[in-house]
Short mmCIF file of C-alpha atoms in Angstrom, two decimals:
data_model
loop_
_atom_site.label_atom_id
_atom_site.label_comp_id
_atom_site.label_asym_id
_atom_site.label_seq_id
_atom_site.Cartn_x
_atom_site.Cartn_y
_atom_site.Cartn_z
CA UNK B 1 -2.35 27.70 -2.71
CA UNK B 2 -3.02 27.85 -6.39
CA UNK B 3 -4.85 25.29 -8.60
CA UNK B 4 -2.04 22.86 -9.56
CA UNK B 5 -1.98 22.06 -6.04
CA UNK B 6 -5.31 21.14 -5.24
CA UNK B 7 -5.98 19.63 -8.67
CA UNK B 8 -2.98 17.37 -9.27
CA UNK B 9 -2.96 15.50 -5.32
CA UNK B 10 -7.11 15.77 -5.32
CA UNK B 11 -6.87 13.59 -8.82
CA UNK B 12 -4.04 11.44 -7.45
CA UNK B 13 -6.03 10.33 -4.23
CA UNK B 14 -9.20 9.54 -6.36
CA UNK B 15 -6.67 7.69 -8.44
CA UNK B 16 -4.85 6.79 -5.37
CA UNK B 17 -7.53 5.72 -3.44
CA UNK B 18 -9.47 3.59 -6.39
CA UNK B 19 -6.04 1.17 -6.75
CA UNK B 20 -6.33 0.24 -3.32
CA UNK B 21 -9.23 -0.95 -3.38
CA UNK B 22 -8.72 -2.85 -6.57
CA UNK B 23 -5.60 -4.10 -5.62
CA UNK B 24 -3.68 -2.08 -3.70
CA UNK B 25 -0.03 0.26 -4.96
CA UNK B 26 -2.07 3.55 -4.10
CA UNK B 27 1.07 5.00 -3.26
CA UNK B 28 2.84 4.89 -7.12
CA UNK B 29 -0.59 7.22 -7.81
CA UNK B 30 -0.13 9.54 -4.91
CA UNK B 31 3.71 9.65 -4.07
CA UNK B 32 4.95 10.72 -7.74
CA UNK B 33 2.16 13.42 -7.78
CA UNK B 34 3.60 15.03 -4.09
CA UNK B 35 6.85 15.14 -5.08
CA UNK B 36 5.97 16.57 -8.60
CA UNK B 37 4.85 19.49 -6.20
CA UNK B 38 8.41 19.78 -4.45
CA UNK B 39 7.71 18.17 -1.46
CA UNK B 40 10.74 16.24 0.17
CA UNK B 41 9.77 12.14 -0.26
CA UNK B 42 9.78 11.25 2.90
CA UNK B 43 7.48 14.52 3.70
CA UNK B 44 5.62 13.19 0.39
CA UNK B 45 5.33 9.52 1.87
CA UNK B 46 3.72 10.74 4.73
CA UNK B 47 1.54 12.79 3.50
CA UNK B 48 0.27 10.41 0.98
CA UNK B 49 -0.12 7.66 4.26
CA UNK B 50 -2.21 10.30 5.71
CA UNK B 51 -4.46 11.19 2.94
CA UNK B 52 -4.87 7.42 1.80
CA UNK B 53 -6.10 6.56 5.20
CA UNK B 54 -9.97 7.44 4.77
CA UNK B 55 -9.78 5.65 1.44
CA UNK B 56 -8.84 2.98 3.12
CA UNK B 57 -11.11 3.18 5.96
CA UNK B 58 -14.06 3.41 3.19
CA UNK B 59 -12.61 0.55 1.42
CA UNK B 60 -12.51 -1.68 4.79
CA UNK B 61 -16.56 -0.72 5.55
CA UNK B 62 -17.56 -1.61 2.17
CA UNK B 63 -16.08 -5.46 3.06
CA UNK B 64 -16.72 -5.85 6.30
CA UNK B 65 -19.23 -8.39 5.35
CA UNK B 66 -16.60 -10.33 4.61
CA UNK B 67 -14.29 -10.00 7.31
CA UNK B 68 -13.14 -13.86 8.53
CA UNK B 69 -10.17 -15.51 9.80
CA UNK B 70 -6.83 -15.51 7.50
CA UNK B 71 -5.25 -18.95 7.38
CA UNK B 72 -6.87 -19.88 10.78
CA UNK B 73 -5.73 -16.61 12.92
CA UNK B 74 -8.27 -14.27 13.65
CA UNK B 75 -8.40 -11.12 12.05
CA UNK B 76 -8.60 -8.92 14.51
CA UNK B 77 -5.19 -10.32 16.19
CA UNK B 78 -3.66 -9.57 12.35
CA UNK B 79 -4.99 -6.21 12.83
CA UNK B 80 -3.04 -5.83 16.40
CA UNK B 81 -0.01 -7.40 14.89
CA UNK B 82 -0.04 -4.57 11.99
CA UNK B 83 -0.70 -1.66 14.07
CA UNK B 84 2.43 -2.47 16.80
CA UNK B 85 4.61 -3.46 13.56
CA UNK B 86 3.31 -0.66 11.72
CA UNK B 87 4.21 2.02 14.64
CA UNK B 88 7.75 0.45 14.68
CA UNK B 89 8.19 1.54 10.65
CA UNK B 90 6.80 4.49 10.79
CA UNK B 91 8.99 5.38 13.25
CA UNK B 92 11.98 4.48 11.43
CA UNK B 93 10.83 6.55 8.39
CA UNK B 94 10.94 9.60 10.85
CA UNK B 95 14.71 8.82 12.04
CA UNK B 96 15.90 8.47 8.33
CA UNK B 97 17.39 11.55 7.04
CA UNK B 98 15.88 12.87 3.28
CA UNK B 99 18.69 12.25 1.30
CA UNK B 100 18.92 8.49 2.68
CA UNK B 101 15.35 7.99 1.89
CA UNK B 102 15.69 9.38 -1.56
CA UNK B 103 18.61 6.71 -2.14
CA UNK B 104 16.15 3.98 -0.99
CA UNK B 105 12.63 4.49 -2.27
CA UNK B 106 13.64 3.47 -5.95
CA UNK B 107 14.70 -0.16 -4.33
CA UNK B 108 11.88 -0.21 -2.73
CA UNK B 109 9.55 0.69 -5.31
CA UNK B 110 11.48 -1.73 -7.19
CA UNK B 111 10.68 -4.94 -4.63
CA UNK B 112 6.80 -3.90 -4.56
CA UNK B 113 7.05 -3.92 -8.76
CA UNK B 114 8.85 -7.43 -8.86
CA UNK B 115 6.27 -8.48 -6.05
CA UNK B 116 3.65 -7.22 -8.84
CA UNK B 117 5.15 -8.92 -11.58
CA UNK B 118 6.47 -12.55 -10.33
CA UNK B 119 4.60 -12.64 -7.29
CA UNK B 120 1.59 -14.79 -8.50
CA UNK B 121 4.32 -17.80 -10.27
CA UNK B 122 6.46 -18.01 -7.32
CA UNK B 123 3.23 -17.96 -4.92
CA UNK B 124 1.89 -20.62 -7.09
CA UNK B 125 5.02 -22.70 -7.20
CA UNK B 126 6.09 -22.62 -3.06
CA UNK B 127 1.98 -23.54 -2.16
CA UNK B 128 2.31 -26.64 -4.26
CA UNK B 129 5.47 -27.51 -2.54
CA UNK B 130 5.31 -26.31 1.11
CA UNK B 131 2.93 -26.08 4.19
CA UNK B 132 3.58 -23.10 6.38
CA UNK B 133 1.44 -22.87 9.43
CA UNK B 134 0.23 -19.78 11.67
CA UNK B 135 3.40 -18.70 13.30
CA UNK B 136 5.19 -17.93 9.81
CA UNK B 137 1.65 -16.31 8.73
CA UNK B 138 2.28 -13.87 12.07
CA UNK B 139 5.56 -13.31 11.57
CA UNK B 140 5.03 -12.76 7.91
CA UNK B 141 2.09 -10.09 9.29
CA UNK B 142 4.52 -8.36 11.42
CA UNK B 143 7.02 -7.48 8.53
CA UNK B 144 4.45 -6.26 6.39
CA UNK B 145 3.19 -4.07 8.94
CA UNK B 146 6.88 -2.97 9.43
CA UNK B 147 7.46 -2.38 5.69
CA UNK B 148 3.44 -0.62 5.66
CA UNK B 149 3.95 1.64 8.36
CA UNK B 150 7.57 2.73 6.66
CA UNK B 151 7.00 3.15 3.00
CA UNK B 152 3.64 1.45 2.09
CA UNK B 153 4.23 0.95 -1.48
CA UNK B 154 2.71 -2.22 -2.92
CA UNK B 155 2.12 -3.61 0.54
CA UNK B 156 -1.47 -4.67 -0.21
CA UNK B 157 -0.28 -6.47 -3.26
CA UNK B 158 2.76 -8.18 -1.08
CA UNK B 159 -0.06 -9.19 1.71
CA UNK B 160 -2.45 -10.67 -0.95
CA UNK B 161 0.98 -12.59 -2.24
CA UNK B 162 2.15 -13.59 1.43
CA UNK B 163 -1.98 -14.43 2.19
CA UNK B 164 -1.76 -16.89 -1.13
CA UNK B 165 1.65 -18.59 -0.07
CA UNK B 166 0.73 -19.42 3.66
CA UNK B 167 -3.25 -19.40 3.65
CA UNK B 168 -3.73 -20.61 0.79
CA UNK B 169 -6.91 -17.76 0.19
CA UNK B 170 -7.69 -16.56 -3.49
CA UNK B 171 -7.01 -12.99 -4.39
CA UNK B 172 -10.47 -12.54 -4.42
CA UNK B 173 -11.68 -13.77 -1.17
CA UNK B 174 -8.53 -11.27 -0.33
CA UNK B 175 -10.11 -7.99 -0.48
CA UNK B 176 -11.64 -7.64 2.73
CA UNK B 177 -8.59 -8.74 4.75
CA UNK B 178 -6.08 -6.97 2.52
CA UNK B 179 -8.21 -3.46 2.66
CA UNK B 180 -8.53 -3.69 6.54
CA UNK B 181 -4.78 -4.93 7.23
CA UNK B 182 -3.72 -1.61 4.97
CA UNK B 183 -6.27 1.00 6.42
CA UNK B 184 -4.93 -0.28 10.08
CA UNK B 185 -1.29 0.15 8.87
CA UNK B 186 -2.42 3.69 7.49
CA UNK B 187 -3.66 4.83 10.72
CA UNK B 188 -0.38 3.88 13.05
CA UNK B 189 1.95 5.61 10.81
CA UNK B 190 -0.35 8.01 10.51
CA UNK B 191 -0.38 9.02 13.94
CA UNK B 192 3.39 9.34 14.14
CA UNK B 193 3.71 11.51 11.21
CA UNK B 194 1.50 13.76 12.22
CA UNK B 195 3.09 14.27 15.65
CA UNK B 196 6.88 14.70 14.15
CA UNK B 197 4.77 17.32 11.89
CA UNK B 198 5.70 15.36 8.79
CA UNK B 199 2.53 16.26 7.08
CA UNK B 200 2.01 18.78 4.03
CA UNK B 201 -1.61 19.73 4.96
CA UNK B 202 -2.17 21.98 1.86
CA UNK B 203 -1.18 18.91 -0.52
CA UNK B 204 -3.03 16.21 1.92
CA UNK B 205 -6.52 17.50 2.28
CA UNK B 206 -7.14 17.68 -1.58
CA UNK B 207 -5.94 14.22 -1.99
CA UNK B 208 -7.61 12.81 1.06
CA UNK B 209 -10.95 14.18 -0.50
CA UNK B 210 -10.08 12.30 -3.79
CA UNK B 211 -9.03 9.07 -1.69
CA UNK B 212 -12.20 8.45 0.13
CA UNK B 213 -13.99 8.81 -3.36
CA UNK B 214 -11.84 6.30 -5.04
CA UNK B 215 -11.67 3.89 -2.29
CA UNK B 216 -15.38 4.32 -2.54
CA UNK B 217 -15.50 3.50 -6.27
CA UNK B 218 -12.78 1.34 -6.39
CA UNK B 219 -14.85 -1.45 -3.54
CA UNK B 220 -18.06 -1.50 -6.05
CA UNK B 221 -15.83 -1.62 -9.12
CA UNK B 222 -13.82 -4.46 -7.54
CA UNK B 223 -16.87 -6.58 -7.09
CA UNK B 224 -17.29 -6.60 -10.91
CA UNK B 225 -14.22 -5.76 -12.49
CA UNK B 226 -11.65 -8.67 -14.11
CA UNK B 227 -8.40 -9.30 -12.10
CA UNK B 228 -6.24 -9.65 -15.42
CA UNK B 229 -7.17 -5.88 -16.12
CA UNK B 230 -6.66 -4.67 -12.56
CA UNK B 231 -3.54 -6.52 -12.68
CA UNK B 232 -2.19 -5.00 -15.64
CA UNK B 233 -2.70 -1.01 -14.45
CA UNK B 234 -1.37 -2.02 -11.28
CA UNK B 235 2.03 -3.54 -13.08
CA UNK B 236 1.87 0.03 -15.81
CA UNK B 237 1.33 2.12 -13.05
CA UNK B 238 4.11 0.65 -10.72
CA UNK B 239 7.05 0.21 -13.61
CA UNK B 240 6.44 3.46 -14.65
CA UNK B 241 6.94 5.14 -10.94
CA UNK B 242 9.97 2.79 -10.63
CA UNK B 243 11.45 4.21 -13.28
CA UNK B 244 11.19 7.54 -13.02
CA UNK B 245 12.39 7.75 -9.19
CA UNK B 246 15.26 5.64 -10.09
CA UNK B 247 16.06 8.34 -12.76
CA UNK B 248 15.49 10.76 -9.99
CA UNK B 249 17.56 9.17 -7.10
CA UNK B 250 20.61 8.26 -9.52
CA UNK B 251 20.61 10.03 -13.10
#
């Protein structure tokens, strides 16, 4: 070990750890920062599940005043829905081969960045014209649990989009649901990854560390803190990550 790598993952999880509290994309932090040390990405993706995972855990404590029903369905069967779905993703990020998942992160990244950007407007325009009930809001659960337990990458800003669309809930009243749907969805896949031994340990203890700081920070921040500025680090941070791993993948 040497200090690059405990000083560039342990600054990326406080970093990390803080956005997903705020608003979630943790992983455009954390993910450019593992493979900056030469990790493979999908080794890098599941390390940086791992080490967000007490972040997110902190996070979900600090709201669990909040904690209520989603749209009429109980939290707690959400939670179940995400873990199952999440297992099933994770477990397809283990049967993809490297060079596949290199291909596909960039589009990926790219969804959770349009997601970002438009998601708000079209959420906006679809509530005023549609009324979706609480088997689309379960189904809707199960794919983000899917797409959380494979990649992870903007899911907590897709789930406070989907949330918006079919519940109808603010961003706001959002935080505690959106925290404890991605901590649950952190802790399948991370089970799975660390049973195929997909983890870089040296890399994923320094940014854990830094993760349950900023998750810590990030919850009282959030309390206080606009949504137009959170908003616009989240959409910097996220283009910028895009970018690069599409130069990466296809330059």
């Amino acid at each position: 070990m040497d200090p690059m790598t405990i000083t560039l993952p342990l600054a990326a999880g406080l970093v990390g750890g803080a956005m997903n509290a705020l608003a979630g994309g943790g992983t455009f932090a954390t993910l450019p920062a593992l493979i900056a040390l030469g990790l493979p990405a999908n080794v890098a993706n599941a390390t940086s599940n791992v080490a967000l995972l007490p972040g997110a855990a902190t996070s979900a404590w600090a709201f669990r005043d909040e904690l209520g029903p989603v749209g009429g369905v109980d939290w707690r069967l959400l939670g179940a829905i995400t873990f199952a779905s999440a297992l099933v993703g994770s477990l397809l990020l283990v049967a993809t081969p490297t060079r596949a998942f290199d291909l596909i992160i960039p589009w990926l990244l790219l969804f959770a960045f349009v997601i970002i950007a438009f998601g708000k407007h079209a959420t906006d325009w679809l509530h005023d014209r549609v009324t979706i009930g609480r088997p689309t809001l379960i189904g809707a659960q199960a794919l983000l649990g899917v797409y959380g337990g494979y990649f992870g990458g903007g899911v907590g800003l897709m789930t406070t989009a989907v949330y918006g669309l079919l519940a109808g809930v603010s961003p706001r009243a959002l935080f505690a649901p959106r925290v404890t749907m991605l901590g649950i969805a952190n802790l399948a896949a991370a089970g799975v990854f660390v049973a195929f031994g997909l983890v870089a340990w040296a890399a994923c203890v320094p940014m854990l560390l830094g993760a349950i700081a900023g998750g810590w920070v990030g919850a009282k921040v959030g309390k206080r803190l606009p949504a137009r500025a959170v908003r616009a680090w989240t959409l910097l941070v996220t283009g910028v990550t895009t970018a690069v791993f599409f130069w990466r993948a296809y330059a």
